[in-house]
Coordinates of N, CA and C in Angstrom, one line a residue:
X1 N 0.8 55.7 36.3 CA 1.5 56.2 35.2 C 2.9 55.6 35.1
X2 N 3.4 55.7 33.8 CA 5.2 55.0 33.9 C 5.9 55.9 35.0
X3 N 5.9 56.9 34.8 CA 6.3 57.8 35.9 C 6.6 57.1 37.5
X4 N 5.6 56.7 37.9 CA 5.6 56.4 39.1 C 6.4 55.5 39.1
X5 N 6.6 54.2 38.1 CA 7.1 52.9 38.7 C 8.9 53.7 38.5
X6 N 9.1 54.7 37.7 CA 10.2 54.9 37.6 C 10.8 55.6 38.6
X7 N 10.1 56.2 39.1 CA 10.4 56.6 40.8 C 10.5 55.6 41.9
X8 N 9.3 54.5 41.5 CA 9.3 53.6 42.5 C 9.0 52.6 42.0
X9 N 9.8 51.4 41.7 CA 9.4 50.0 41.0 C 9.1 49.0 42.0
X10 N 8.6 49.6 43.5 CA 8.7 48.4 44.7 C 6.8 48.2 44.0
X11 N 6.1 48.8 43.7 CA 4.9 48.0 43.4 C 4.7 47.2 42.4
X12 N 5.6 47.1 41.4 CA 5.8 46.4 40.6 C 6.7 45.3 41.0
X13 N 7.6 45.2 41.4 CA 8.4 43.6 42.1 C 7.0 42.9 43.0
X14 N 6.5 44.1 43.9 CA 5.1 43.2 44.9 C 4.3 42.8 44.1
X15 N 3.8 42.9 42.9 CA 2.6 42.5 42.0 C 3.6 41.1 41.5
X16 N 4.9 41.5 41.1 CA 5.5 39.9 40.4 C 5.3 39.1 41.3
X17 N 5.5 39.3 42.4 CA 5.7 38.6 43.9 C 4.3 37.9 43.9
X18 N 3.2 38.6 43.9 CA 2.4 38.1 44.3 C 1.5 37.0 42.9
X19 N 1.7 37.4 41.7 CA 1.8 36.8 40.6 C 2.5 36.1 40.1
X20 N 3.6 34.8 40.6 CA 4.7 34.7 40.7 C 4.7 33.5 39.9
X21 N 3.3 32.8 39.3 CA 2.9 31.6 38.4 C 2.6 31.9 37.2
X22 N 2.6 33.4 37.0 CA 2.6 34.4 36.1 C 3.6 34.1 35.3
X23 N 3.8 33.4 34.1 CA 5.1 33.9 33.2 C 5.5 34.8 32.3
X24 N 4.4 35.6 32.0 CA 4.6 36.8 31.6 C 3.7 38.0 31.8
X25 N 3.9 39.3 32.1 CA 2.9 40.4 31.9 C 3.1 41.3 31.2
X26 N 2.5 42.3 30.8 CA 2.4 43.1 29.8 C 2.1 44.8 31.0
X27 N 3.6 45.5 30.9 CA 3.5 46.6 31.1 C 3.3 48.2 30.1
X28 N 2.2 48.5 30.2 CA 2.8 49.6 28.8 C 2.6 51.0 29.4
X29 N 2.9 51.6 28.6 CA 2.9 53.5 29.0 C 1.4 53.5 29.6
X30 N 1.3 54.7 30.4 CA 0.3 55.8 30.6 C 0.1 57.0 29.4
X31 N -1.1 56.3 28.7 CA -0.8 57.3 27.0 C -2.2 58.0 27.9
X32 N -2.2 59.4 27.1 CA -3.5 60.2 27.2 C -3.1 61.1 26.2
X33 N -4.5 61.5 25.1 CA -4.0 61.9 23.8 C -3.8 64.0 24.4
X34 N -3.4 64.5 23.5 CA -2.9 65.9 23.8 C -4.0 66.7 24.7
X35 N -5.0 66.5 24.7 CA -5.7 67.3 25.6 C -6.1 66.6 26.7
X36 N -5.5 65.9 26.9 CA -5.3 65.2 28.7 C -6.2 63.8 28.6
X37 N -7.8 63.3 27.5 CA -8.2 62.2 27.9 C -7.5 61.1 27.2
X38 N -8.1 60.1 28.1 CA -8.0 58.6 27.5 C -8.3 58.7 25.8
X39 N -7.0 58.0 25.9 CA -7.3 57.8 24.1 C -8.4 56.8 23.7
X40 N -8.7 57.3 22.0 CA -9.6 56.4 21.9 C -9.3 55.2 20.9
X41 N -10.1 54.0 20.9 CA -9.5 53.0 20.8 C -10.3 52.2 19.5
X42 N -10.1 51.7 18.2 CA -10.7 51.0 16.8 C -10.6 49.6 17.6
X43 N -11.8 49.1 17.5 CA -11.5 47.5 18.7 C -12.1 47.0 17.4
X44 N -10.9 45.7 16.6 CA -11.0 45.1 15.8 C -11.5 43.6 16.3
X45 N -12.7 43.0 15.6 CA -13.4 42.1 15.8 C -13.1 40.8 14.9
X46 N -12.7 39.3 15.6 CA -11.8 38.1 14.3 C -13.3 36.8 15.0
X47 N -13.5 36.3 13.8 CA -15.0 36.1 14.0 C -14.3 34.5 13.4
X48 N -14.0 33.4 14.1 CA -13.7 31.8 13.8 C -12.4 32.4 12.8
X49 N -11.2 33.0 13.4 CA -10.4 33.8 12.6 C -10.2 34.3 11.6
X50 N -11.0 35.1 11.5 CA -11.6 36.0 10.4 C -11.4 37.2 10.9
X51 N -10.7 38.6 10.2 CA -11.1 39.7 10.8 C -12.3 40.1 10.0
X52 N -13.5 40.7 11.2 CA -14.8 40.8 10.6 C -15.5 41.8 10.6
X53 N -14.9 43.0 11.7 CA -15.3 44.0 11.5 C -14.6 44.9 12.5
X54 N -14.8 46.3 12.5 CA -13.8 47.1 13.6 C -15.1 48.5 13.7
X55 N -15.1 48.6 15.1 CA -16.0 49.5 16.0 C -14.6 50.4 16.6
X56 N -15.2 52.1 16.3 CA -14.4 53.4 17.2 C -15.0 53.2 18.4
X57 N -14.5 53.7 19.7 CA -14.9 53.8 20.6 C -14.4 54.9 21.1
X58 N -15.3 56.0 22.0 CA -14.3 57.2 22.6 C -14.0 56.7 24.0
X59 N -12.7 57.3 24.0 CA -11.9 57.2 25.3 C -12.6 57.5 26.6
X60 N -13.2 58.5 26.3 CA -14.4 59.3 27.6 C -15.9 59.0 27.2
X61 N -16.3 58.7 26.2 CA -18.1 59.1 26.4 C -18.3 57.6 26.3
X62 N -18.6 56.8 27.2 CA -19.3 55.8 27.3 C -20.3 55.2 25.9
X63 N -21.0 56.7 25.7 CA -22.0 55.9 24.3 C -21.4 56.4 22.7
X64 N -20.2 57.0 22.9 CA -19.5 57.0 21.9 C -18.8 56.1 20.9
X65 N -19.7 55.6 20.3 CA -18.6 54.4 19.2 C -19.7 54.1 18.3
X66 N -19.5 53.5 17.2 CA -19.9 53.5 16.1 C -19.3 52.2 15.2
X67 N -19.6 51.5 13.6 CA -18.6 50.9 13.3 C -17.6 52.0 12.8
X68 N -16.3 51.7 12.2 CA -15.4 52.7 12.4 C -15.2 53.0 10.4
X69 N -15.5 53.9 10.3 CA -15.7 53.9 8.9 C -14.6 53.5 7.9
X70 N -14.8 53.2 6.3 CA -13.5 53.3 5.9 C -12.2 54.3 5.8
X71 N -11.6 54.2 5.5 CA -9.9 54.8 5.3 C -9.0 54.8 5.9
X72 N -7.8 55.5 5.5 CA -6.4 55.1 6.4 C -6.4 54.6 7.9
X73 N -7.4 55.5 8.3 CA -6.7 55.1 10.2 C -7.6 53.2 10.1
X74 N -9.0 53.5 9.3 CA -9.4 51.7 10.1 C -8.5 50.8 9.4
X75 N -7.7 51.6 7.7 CA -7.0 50.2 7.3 C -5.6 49.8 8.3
X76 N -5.3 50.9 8.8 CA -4.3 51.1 9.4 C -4.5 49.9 11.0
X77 N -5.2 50.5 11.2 CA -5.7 49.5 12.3 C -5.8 47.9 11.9
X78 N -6.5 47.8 10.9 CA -6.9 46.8 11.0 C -5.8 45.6 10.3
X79 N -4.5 46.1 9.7 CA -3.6 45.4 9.3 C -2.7 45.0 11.0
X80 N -2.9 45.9 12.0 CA -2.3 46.3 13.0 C -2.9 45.2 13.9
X81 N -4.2 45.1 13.4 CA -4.9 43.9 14.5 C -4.9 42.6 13.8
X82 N -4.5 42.8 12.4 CA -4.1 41.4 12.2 C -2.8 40.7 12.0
X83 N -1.4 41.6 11.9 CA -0.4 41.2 12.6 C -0.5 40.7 14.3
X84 N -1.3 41.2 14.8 CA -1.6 40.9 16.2 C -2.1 39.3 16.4
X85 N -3.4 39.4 15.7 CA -3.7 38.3 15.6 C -2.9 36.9 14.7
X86 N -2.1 37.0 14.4 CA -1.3 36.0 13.6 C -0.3 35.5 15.0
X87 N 0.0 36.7 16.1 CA 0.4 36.3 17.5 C -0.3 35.0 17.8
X88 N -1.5 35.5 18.5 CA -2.3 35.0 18.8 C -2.7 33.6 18.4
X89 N -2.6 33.3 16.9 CA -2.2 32.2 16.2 C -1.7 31.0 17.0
X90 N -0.4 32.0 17.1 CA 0.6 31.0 17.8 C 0.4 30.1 19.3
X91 N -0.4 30.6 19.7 CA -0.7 30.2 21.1 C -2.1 29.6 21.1
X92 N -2.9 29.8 20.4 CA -4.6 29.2 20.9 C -4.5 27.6 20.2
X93 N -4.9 26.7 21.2 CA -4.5 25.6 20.6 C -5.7 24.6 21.2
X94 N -6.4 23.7 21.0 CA -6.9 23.0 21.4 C -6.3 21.4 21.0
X95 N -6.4 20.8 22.4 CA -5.9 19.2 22.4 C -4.4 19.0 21.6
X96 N -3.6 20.3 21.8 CA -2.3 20.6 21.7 C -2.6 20.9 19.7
X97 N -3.4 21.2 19.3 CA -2.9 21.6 17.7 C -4.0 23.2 17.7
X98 N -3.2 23.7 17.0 CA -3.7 24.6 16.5 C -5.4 25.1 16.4
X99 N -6.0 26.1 16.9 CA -7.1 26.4 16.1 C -8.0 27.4 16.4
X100 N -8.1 28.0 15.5 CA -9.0 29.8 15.5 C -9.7 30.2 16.8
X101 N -9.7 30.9 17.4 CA -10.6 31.5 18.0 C -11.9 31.7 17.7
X102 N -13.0 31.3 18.7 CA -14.5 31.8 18.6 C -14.4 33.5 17.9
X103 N -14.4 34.0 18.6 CA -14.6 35.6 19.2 C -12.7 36.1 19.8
X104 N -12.3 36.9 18.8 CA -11.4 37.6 19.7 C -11.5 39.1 18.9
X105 N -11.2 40.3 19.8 CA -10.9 41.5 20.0 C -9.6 42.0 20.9
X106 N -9.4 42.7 19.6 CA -7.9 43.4 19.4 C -8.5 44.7 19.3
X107 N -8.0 45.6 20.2 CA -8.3 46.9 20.7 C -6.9 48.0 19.8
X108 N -6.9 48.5 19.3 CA -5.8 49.4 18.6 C -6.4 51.0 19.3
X109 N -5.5 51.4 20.5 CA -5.0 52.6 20.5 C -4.7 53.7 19.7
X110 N -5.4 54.8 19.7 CA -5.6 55.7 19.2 C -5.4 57.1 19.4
X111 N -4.1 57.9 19.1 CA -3.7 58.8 19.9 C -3.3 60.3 18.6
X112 N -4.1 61.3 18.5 CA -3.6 62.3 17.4 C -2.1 62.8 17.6
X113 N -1.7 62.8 16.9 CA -0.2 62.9 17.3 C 0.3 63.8 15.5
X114 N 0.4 65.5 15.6 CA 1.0 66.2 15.0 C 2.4 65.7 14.4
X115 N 2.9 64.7 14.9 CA 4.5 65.0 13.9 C 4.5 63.9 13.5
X116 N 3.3 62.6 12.9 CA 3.2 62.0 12.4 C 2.7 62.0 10.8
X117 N 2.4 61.8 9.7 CA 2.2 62.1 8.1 C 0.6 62.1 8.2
X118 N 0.3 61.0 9.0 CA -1.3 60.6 9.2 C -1.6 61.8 10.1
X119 N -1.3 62.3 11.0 CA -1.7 62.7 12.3 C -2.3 62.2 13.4
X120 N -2.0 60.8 13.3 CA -2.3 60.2 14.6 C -1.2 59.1 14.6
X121 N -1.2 58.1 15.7 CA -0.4 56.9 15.8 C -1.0 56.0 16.4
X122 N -0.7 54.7 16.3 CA -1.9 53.6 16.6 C -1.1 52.6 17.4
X123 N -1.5 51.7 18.8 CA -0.4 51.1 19.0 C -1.5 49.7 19.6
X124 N -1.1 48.6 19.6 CA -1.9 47.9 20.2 C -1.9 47.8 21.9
X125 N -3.5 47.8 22.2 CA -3.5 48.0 23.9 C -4.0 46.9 24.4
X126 N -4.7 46.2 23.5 CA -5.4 45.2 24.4 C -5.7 43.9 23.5
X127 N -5.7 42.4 23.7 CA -5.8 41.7 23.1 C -7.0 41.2 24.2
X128 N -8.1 40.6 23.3 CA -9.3 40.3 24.1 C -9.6 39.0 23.6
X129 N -9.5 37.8 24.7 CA -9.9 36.5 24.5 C -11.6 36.3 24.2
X130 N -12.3 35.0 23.9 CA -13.2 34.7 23.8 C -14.1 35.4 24.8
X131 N -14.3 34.6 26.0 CA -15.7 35.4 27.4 C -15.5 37.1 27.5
X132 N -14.4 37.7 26.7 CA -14.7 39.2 27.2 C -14.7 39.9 26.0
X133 N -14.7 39.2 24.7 CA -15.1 40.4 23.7 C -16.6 40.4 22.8
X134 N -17.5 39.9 23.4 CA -18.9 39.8 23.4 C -19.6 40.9 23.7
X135 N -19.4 41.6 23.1 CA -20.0 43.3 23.6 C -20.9 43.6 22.7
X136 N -22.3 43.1 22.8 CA -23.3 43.2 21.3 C -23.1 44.6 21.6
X137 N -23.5 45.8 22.3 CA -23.2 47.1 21.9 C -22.1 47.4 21.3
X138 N -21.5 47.1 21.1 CA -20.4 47.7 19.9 C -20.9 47.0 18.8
X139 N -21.5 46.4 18.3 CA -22.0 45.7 16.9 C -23.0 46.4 16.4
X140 N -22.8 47.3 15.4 CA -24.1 48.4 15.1 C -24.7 47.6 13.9
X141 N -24.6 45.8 14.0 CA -25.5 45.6 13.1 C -25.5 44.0 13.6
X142 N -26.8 43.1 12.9 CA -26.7 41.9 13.4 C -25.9 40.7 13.2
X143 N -25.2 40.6 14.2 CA -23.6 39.4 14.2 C -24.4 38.2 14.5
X144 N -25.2 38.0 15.2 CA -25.6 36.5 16.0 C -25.4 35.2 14.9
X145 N -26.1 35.3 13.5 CA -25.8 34.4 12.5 C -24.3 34.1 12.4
X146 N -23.9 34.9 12.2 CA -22.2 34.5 11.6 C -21.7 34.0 13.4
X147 N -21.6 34.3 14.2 CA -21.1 33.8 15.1 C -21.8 32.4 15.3
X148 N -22.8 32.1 15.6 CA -23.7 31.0 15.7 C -23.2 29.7 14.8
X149 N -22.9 30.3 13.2 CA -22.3 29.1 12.5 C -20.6 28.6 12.6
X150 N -20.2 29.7 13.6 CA -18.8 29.8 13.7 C -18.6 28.8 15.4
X151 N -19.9 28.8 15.6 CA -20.3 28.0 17.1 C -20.1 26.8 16.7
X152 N -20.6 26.5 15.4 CA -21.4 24.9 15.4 C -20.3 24.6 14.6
X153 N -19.0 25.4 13.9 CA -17.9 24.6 12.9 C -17.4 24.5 14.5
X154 N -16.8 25.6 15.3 CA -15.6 25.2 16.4 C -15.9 23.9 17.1
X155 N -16.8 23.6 17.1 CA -18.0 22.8 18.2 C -17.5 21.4 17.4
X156 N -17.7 21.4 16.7 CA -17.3 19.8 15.6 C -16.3 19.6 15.4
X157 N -15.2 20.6 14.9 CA -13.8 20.2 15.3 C -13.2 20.4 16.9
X158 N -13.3 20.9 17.3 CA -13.1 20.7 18.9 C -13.4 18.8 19.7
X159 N -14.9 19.0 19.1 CA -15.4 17.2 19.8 C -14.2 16.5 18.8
X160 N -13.9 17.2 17.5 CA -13.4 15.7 16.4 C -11.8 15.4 17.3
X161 N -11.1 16.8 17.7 CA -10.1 16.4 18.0 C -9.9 16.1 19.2
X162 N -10.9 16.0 19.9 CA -11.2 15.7 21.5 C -11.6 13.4 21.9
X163 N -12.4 13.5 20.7 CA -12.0 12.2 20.1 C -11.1 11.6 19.9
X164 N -9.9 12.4 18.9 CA -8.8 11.9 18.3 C -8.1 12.0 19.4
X165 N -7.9 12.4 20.2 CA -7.2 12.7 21.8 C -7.2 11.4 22.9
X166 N -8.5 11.1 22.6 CA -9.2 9.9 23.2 C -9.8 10.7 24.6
X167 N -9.9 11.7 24.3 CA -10.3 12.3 25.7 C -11.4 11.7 26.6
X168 N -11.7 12.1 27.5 CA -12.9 11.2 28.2 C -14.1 12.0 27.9
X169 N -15.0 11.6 27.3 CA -16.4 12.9 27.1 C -17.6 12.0 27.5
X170 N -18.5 12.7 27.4 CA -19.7 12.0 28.1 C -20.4 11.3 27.1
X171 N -21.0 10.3 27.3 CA -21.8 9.2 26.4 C -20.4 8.6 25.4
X172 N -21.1 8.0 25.0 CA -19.8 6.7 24.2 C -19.2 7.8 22.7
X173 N -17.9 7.2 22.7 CA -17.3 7.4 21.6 C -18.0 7.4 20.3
X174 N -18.5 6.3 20.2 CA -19.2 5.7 19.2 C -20.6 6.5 18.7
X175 N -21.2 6.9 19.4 CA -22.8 7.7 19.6 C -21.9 9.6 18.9
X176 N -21.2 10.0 19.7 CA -20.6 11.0 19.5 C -20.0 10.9 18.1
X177 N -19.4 10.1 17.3 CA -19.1 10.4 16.1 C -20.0 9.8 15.2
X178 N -21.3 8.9 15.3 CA -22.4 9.3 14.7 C -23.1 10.6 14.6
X179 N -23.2 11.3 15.5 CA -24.0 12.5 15.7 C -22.9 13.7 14.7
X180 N -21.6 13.3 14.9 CA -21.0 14.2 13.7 C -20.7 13.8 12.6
X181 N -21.1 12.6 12.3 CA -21.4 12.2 10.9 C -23.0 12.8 10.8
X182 N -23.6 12.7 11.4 CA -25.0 13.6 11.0 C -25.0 15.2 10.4
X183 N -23.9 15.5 11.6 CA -23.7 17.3 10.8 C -23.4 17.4 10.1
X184 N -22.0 16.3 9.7 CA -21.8 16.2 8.4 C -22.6 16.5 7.0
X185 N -23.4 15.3 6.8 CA -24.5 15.3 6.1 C -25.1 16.4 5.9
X186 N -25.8 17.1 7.0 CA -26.0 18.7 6.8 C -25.8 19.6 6.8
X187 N -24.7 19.5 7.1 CA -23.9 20.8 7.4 C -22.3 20.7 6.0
X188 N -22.4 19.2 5.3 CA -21.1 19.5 4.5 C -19.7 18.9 5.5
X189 N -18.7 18.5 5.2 CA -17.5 18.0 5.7 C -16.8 19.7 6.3
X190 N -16.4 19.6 7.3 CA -15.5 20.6 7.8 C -14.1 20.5 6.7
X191 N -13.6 22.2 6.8 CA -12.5 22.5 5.7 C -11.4 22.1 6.3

């Protein structure tokens, strides 16, 4: 809890200490909504940066979540996860330029809170890179296509600018931008 470090911040200098190649971390409150659980959380889904969809999840019941229906609190969220993700923008970069994310999940905190107009307040708790926001159970419907084609654009620009890099990749330069002059053809010129 914040509590504690404010009594005692020696476990927090030992975590910097021991993290110390770390240049930044992310401390935030001990939230628990009014009747004592874990709050619950709208985990907003950006699909080759796109936001694509947003799943509730409860704080306590494991098989509790659903997609999160429309109105105020998912729009609320979801402008919330996409100010976030415009962050996030900033930093994902391949071969030093810019470029979307596979899969990311933005988790928006969810707390009922009486002295607000909405009655709740929403705060961001978690930003979720590529390898950890793959959670087919939170997908109450079938994603695999849209990710799949969002596989095969990242995949083409990634090799194109890994080429333009001169990077070292396996089999010849030359073979490798035939084969994406092939996708081309079938797949249409990347945007």
């Amino acid at each position: 809890r914040t509590q504690d470090f404010v009594d005692d911040i020696e476990p927090l200098l030992q975590y910097e200490k021991e993290n110390k190649k770390t240049k930044e971390f992310l401390v935030q409150p001990y939230v628990l909504k009014p009747n004592g659980n874990v709050f619950d959380e709208i985990r907003n889904f950006f699909i080759d940066g796109k936001w694509a969809y947003s799943v509730y999840t409860d704080g306590v019941d494991y098989e509790g979540f659903w997609e999160q229906p429309a109105g105020k609190l998912k729009e609320a969220c979801k402008q919330l996860a996409m100010r976030t993700y415009k962050e996030v923008q900033k930093v994902n970069k391949w071969e030093g330029k810019p470029i979307d994310s596979l899969v990311n999940r933005i988790d928006i905190g969810v707390v009922p809170d009486k002295s607000k107009k909405e009655g709740w307040r929403i705060f961001v708790n978690e930003i979720e890179p590529q390898m950890t926001t793959w959670l087919g159970r939170y997908c109450p419907f079938v994603i695999q296509d849209k990710v799949g084609e969002a596989c095969v654009k990242q995949a083409r620009q990634m090799l194109r600018a890994s080429l333009a890099a001169k990077r070292k990749l396996p089999g010849s330069s030359e073979h490798l931008r035939k084969l994406l002059g092939v996708l081309d053809q079938r797949l249409g010129p990347l945007p």
